[in-house]
Coordinates of C-alpha atoms in Angstrom, one line a residue:
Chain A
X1 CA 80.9 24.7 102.5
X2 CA 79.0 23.5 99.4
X3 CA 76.2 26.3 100.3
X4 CA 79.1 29.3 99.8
X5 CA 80.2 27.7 96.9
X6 CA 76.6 27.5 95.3
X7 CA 76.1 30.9 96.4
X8 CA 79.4 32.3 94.8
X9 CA 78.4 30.4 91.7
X10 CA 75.1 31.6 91.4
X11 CA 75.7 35.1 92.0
X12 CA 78.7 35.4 90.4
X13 CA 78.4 32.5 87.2
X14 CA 74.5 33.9 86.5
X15 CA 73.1 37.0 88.1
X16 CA 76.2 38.8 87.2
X17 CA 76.2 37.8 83.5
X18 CA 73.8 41.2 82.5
X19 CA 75.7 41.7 79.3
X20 CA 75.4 37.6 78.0
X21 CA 71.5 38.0 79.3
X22 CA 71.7 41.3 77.0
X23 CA 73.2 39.9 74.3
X24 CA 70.7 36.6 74.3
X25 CA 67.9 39.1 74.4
X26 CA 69.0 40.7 71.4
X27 CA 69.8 37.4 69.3
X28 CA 66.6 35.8 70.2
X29 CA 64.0 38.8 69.8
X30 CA 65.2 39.1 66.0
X31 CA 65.1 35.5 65.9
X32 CA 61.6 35.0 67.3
X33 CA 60.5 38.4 64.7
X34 CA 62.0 35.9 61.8
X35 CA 59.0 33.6 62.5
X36 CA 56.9 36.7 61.9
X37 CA 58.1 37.4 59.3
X38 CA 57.5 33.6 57.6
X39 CA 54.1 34.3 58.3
X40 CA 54.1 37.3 56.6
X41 CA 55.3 35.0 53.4
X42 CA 52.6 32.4 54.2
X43 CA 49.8 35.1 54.2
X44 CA 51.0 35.8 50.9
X45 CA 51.0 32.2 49.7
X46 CA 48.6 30.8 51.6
X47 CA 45.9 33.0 52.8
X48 CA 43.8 30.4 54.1
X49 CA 46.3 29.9 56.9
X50 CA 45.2 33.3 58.1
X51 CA 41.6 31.6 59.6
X52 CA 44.2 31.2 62.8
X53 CA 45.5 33.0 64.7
X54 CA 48.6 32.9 65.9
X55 CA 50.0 32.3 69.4
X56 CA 52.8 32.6 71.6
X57 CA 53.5 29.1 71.6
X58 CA 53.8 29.4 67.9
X59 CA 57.2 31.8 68.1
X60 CA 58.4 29.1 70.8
X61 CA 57.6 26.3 68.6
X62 CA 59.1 28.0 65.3
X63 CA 62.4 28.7 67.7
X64 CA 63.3 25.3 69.3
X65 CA 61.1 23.0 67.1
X66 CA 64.1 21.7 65.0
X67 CA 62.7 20.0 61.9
X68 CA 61.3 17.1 60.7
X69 CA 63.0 14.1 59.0
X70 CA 64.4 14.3 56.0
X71 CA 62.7 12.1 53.4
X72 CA 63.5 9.9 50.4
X73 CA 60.3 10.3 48.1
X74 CA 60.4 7.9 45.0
X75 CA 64.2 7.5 45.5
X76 CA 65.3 11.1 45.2
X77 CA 66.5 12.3 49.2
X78 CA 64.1 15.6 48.7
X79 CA 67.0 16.6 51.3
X80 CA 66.8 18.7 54.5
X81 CA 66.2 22.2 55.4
X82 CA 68.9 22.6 58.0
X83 CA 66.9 24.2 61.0
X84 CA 68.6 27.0 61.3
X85 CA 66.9 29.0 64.8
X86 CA 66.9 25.4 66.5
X87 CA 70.7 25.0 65.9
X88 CA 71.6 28.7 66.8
X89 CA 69.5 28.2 70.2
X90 CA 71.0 25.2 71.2
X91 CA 74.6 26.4 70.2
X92 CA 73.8 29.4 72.1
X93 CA 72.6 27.3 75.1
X94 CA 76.0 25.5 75.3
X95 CA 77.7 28.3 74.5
X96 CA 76.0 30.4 78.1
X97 CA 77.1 27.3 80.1
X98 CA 81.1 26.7 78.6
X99 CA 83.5 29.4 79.9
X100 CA 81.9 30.0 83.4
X101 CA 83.3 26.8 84.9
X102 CA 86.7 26.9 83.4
X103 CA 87.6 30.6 84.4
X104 CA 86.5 29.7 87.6
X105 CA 88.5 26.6 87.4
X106 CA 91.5 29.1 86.8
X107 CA 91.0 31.7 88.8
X108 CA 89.3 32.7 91.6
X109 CA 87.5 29.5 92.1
X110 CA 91.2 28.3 92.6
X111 CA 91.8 30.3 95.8
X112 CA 88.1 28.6 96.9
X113 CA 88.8 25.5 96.8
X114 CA 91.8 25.5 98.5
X115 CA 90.1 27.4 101.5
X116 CA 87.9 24.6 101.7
X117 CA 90.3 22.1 101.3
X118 CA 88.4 19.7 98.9
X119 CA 87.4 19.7 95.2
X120 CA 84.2 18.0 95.1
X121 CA 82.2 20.8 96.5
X122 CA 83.6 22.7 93.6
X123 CA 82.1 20.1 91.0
X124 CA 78.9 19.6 92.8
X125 CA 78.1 23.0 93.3
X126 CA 78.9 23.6 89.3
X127 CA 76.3 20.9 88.3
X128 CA 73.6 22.9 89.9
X129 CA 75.2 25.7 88.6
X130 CA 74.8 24.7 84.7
X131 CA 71.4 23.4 86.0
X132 CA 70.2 26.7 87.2
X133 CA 72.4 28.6 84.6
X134 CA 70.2 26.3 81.5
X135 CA 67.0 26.9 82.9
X136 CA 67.3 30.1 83.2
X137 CA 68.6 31.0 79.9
X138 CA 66.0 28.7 78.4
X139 CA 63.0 30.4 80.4
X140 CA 64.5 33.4 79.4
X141 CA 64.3 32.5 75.9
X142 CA 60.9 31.4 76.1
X143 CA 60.1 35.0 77.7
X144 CA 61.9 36.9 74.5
X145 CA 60.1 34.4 72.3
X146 CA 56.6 35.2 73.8
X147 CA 57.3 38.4 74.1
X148 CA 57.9 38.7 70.5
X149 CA 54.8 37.3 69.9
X150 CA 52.5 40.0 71.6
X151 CA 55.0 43.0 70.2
X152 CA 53.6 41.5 66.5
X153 CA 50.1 40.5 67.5
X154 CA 50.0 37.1 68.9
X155 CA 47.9 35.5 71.4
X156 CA 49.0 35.1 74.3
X157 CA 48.4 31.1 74.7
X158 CA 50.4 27.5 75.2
X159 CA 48.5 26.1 72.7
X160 CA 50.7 25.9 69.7
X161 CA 48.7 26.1 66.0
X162 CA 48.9 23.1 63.2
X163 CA 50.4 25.2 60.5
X164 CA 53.7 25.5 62.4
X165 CA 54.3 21.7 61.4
X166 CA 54.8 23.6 58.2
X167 CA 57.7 25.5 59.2
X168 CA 59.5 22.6 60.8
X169 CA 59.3 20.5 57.7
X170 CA 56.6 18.4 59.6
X171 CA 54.9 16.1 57.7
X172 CA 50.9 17.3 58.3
X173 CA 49.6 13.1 57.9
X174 CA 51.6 12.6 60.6
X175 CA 50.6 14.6 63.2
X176 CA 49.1 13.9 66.4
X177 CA 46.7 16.5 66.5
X178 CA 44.6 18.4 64.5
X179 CA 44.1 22.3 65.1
X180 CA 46.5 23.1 68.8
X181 CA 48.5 21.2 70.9
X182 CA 49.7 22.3 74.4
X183 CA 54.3 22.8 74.0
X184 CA 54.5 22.2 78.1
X185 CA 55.4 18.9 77.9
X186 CA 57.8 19.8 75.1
X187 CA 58.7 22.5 76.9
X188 CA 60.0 20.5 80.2
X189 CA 61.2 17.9 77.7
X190 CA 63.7 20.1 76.2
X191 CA 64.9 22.3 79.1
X192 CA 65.9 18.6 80.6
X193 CA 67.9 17.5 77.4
X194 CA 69.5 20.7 78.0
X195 CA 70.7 20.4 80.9
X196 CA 72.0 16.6 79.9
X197 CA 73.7 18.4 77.2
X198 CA 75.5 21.3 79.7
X199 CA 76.7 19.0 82.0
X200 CA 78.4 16.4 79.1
X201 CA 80.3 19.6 77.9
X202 CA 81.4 20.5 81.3
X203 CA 82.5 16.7 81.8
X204 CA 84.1 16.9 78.1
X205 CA 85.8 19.8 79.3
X206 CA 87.6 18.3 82.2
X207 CA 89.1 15.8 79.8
X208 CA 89.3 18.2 76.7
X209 CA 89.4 21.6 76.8
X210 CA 86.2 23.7 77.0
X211 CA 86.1 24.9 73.2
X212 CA 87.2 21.6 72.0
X213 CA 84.2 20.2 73.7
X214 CA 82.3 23.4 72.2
X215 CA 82.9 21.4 69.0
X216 CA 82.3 18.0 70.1
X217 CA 79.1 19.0 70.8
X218 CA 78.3 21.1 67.6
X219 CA 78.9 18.2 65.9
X220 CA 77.0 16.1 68.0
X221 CA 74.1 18.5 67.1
X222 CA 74.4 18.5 64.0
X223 CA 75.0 15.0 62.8
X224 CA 71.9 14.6 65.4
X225 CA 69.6 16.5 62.6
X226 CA 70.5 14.2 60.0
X227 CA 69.3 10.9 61.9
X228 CA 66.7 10.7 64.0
X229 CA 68.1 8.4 67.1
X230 CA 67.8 8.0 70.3
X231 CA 71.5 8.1 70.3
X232 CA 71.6 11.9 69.3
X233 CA 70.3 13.3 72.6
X234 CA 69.4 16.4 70.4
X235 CA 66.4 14.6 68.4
X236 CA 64.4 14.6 71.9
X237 CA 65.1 18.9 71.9
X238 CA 63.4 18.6 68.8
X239 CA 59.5 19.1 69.0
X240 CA 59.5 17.9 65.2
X241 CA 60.9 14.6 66.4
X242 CA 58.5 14.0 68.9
X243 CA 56.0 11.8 69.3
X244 CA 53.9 14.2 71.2
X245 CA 53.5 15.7 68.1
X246 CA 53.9 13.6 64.9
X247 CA 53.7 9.8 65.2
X248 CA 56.9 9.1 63.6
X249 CA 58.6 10.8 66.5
X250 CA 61.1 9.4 69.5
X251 CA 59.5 8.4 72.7
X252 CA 59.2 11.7 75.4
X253 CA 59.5 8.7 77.9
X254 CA 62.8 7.5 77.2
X255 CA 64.4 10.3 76.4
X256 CA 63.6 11.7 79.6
X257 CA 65.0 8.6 80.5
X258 CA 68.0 9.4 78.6
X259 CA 68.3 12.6 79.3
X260 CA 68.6 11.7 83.5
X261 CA 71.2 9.1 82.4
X262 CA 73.2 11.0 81.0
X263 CA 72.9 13.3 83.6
X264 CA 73.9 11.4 86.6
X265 CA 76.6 9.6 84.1
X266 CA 77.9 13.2 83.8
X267 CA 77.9 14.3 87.3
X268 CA 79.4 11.1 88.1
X269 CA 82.3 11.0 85.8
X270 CA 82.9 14.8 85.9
X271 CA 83.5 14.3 89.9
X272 CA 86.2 11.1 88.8
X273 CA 87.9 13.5 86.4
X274 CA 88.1 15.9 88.6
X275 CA 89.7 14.4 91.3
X276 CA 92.6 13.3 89.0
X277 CA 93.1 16.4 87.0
X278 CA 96.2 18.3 87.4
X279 CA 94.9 22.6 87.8
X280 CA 97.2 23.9 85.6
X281 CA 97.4 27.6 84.9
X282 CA 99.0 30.0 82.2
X283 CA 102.4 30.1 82.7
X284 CA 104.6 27.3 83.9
X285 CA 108.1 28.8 84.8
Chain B
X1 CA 103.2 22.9 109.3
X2 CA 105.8 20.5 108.0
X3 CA 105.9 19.3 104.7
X4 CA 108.2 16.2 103.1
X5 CA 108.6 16.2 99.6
X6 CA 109.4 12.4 99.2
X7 CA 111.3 11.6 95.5
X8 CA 108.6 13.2 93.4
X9 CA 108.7 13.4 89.9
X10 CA 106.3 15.1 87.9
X11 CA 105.9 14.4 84.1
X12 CA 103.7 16.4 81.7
X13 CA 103.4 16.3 78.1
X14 CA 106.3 13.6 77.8
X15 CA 108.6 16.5 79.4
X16 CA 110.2 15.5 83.0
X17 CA 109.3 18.7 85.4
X18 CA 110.8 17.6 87.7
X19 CA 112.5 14.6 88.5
X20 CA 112.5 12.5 92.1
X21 CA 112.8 15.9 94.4
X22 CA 113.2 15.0 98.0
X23 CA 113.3 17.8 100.9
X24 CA 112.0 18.5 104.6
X25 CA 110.4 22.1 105.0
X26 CA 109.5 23.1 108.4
X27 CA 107.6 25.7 109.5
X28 CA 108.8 29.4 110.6
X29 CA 111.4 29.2 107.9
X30 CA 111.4 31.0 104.3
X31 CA 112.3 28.7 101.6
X32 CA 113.2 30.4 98.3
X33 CA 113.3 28.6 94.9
X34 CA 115.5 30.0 92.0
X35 CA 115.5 29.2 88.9
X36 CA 115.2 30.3 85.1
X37 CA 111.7 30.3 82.8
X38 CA 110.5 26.4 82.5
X39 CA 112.8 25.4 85.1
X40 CA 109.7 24.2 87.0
X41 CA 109.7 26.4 90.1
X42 CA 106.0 27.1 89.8
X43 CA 104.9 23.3 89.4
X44 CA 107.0 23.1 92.5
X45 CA 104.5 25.2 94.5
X46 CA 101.6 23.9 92.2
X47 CA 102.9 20.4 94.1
X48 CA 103.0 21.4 97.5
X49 CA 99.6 23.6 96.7
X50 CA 97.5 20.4 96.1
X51 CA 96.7 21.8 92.5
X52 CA 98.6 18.7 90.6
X53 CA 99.7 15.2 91.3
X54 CA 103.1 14.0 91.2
X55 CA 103.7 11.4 88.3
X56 CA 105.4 9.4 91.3
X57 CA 106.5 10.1 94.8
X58 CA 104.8 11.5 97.6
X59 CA 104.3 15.0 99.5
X60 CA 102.9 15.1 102.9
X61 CA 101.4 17.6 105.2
X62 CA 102.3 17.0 108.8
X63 CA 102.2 13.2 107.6
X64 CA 99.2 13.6 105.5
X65 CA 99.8 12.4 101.9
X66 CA 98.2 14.8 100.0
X67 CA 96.0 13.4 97.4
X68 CA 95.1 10.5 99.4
X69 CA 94.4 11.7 102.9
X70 CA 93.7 15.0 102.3
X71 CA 93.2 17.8 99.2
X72 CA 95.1 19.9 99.7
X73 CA 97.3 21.5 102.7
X74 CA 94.8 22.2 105.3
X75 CA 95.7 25.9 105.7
X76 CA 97.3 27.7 102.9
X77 CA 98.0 30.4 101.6
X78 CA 98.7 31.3 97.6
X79 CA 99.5 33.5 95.0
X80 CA 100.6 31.8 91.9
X81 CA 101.2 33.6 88.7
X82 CA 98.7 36.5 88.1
X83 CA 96.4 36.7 90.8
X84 CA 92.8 35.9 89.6
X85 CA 90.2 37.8 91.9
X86 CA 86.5 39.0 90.8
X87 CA 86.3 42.1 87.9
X88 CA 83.4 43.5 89.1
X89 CA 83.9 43.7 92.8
X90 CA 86.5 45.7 95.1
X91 CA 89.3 45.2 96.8
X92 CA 87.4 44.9 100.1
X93 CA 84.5 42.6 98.4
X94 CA 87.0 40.5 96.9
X95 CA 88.6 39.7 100.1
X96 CA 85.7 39.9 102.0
X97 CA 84.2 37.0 99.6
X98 CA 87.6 34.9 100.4
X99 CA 87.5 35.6 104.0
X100 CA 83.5 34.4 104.2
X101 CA 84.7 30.7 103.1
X102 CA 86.1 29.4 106.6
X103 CA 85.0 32.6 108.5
X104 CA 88.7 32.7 110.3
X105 CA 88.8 36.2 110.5
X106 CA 86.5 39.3 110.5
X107 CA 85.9 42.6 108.6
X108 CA 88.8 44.7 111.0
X109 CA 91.3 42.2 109.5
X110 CA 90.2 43.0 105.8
X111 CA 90.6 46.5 106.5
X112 CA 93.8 46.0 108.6
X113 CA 95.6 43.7 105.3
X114 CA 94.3 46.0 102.6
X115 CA 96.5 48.7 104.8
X116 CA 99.8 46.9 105.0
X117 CA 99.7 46.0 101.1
X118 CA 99.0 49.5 100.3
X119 CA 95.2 49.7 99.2
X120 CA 92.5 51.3 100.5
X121 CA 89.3 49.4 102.7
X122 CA 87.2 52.6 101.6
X123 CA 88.6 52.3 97.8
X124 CA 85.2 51.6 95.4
X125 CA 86.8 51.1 92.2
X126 CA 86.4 47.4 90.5
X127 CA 89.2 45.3 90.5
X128 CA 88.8 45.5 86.5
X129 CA 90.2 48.9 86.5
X130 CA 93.7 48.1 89.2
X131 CA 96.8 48.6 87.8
X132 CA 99.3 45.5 87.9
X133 CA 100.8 46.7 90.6
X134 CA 97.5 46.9 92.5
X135 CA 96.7 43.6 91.7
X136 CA 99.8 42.8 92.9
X137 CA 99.4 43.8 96.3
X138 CA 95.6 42.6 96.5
X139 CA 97.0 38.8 95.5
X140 CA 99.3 39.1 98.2
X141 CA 96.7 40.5 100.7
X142 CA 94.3 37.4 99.8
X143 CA 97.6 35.3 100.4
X144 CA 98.2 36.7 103.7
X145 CA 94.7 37.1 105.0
X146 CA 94.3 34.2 106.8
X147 CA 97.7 34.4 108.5
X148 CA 98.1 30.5 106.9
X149 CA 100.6 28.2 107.9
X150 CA 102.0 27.6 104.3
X151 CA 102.1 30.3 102.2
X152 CA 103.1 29.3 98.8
X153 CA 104.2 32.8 96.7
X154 CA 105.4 32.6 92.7
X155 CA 106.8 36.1 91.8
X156 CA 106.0 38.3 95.0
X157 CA 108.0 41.1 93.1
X158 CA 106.4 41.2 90.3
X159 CA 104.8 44.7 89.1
X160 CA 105.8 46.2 92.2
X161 CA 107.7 49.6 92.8
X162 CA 110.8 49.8 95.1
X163 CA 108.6 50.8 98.1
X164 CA 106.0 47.6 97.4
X165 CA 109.5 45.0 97.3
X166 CA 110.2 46.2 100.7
X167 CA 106.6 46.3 102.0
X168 CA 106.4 42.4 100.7
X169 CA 109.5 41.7 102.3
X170 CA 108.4 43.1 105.7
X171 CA 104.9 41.0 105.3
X172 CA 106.4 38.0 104.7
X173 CA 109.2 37.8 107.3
X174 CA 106.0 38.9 109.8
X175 CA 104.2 35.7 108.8
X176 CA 107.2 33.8 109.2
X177 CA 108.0 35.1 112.9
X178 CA 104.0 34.1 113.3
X179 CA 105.2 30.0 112.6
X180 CA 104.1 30.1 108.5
X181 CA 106.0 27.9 106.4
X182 CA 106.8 30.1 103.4
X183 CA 108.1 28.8 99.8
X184 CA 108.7 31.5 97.4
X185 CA 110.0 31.3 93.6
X186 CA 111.2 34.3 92.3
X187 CA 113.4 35.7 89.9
X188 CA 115.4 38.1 91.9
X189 CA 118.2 36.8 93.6
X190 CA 119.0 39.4 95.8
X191 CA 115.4 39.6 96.8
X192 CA 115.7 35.9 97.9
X193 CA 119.0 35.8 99.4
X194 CA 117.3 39.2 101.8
X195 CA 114.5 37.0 102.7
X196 CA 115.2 33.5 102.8
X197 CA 116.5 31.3 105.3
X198 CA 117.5 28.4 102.5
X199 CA 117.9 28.9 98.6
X200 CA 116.9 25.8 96.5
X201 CA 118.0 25.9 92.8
X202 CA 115.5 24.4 90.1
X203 CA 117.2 23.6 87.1
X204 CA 116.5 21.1 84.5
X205 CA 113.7 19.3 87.1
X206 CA 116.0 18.9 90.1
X207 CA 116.2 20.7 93.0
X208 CA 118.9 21.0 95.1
X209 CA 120.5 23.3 98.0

């Protein structure tokens, strides 16, 4: 029974999505182009940059690599550059894995469960559902971003370039390599976060509802940029708060650490919730 | 199927629903529930459904309690409110996807349900593009596919045409000459008194004869 309920969820809550694919295509290719055109600026300002070139990894990295600390220099907070592409892709991530459930929930995934007479097979089969649904939105993502990169001349390459630190408010002293570093373990690092993050707003969601959590977790993002903590799950999404890459940066180890934590917690909880919650629908005459 | 309905109260949002209802259903018998708007009918058959839990009391399916034992009632049937299939598919996919969960019944009886509600097995238009009416008669069709032994029906009438009230009627009185325990809520009276062998009346969270 769980297999047919995987299978309606992944044909149905992914493969049938083509206008949300569409859409993240769209958002994504113009976002990826905006790193472009920062290097177009740079060229301008700093033509000494322009020894490098750039790679594929680097319109990743400039997507999803959040932003570095903000610092208090002689007193004065110089303040933050809010990281504005990292916060739109991990809204957007959220956002792919929030109504799917809940419509389901409401609708015909009502009719299912009651044909097979229990609702944990429902929950389960959504877990792997926003599992499958996060990863492949983010390696979509990562496609549109490389992508991107050879429509406006990159290299096609893993290896991300130093000057990127630039762009994510990095501090250069501090980081861990001097001319490339490989983003895979970055890479995996984040896609897991992700998916920690999906399944907390589907548990929210049982308890809330789904925009409420939609909220809960935009704020959770956010307040997340302003202090870097182990507490605010969204530092280890951050590639400029990581210590693969500057030495001030949070642990990959625990976070994945973390990240699975909150993942089984989730899974865990969700499946409690759910057995207690009253399926309510629209109208209650 | 029989199903007791043991002094159940159901509270939501400090408002009392309904308030200690206890009654005997058996099956082969039509049960209708009248009532006006918010006089609970619907989290009546969102009760016996399995879909919410009393605040107190008890409901059980051929001595199952439900919620404890089992789920929900091990073979029903539902249409509650507006029935909620798949946009993009058809008629046929739609039930086709439904019938695929247990694998009770094969393709013939797809074809043979979409017939007596009215729609078309060979029909390719998406479900996004029915009329109310159509949707309707495809909610009941997914209702009555597996021939279930509770069928639990909110507003059978709803959106249909003179000729789809009768076709509903006949449809529902066959599944209750095959043993189904039917519970209906609906707003026409006349319709009810046609069909049903007993008449509860919701009001104000009780329900009585």
């Amino acid at each position: 029974m769980f297999f047919k309920f995987l299978w309606h969820d992944m044909s149905y809550g992914i493969f049938s999505r083509k206008k949300k694919f569409l859409a993240g295509f769209c958002i994504f290719f113009c976002l990826s182009f905006y790193h472009f055109l920062t290097l177009r600026i740079y060229e301008i300002t700093f033509p000494e940059y322009f020894s490098i070139s750039s790679t594929t990894a680097d319109y990743f990295m400039a997507l999803v690599g959040g932003c570095g600390v903000p610092e208090i220099q002689e007193g004065i907070d110089v303040g933050l550059t809010m990281p504005v592409m990292w916060l739109g892709f991990m809204l957007w991530m959220q956002f792919v894995s929030l109504y799917y459930p809940f419509t389901d929930l409401l609708g015909f995934g009502k009719h299912v469960m009651l044909l097979s007479g229990n609702r944990s097979s429902w929950w389960f089969s959504k877990c792997l559902w926003a599992v499958g649904n996060t990863a492949i939105n983010y390696i979509l993502i990562f496609l549109i971003s490389t992508l991107c990169g050879l429509c406006t001349g990159g290299k096609l390459s893993l290896q991300t370039n130093w000057y990127v630190a630039r762009e994510l408010n990095m501090r250069l002293d501090l980081l861990t390599f001097e001319d490339t570093k490989n983003i895979l373990p970055f890479f995996f690092l984040s896609l897991l976060v992700l998916i920690a993050l999906s399944l907390l707003q589907m548990t929210l969601s049982l308890a809330i509802s789904p925009m409420f959590s939609y909220f809960f977790l935009a704020a959770y993002l956010i307040a997340g940029i302003y202090y870097q903590n182990a507490a605010f799950l969204g530092n280890y999404a951050m590639a400029a708060r990581s210590d693969i890459y500057i030495s001030t940066g949070l642990s990959a180890g625990p976070g994945i650490l973390v990240a699975l934590w909150v993942i089984f917690l989730n899974v865990f909880l969700g499946y409690l919730l759910l057995g207690h919650k009253d399926l309510l629908g629209g109208g209650e005459g | 199927m029989k199903i007791e309905v043991v002094n159940v109260t159901k509270i939501l949002r400090k408002c009392r629903v309904l308030d200690d209802v206890s009654l005997v259903m058996e099956q082969g018998t039509i049960y209708g529930l009248k009532g006006i708007n918010g006089s609970g009918k619907t989290m009546f058959l969102r009760l016996l459904a399995g879909l919410i839990y009393p605040s107190s009391g008890s409901i059980f399916c051929d001595g199952k309690k439900l919620g404890k034992d089992i789920s929900f009632p091990p073979d029903v049937g539902l249409l509650l409110e507006a029935p909620a299939f798949l946009d993009e598919f058809t008629a046929a996919a739609n039930l086709r996807l439904l019938a695929n969960i247990r694998q009770k019944v094969r393709e013939m009886r797809i074809k043979e349900v979409l017939d007596q509600v009215g729609l078309s097995y060979t029909d390719t238009r998406k479900y996004r593009h029915f009329s109310l009416g159509m949707k309707q008669r495809l909610g009941i069709a997914g209702a009555i596919l597996e021939h279930p032994q509770l069928l639990l029906i909110d507003e059978p009438t709803n959106a249909l045409d003179t000729k789809g009230v009768e076709m509903v009627k006949e449809l529902l009185l066959e599944e209750k000459e095959k043993g189904a325990l039917v519970v209906l809520a609906c707003h026409d009276f006349s319709f009810l008194e046609e069909i049903s062998d007993y008449i509860y009346t919701v009001q104000e969270g009780k329900v009585f004869q």
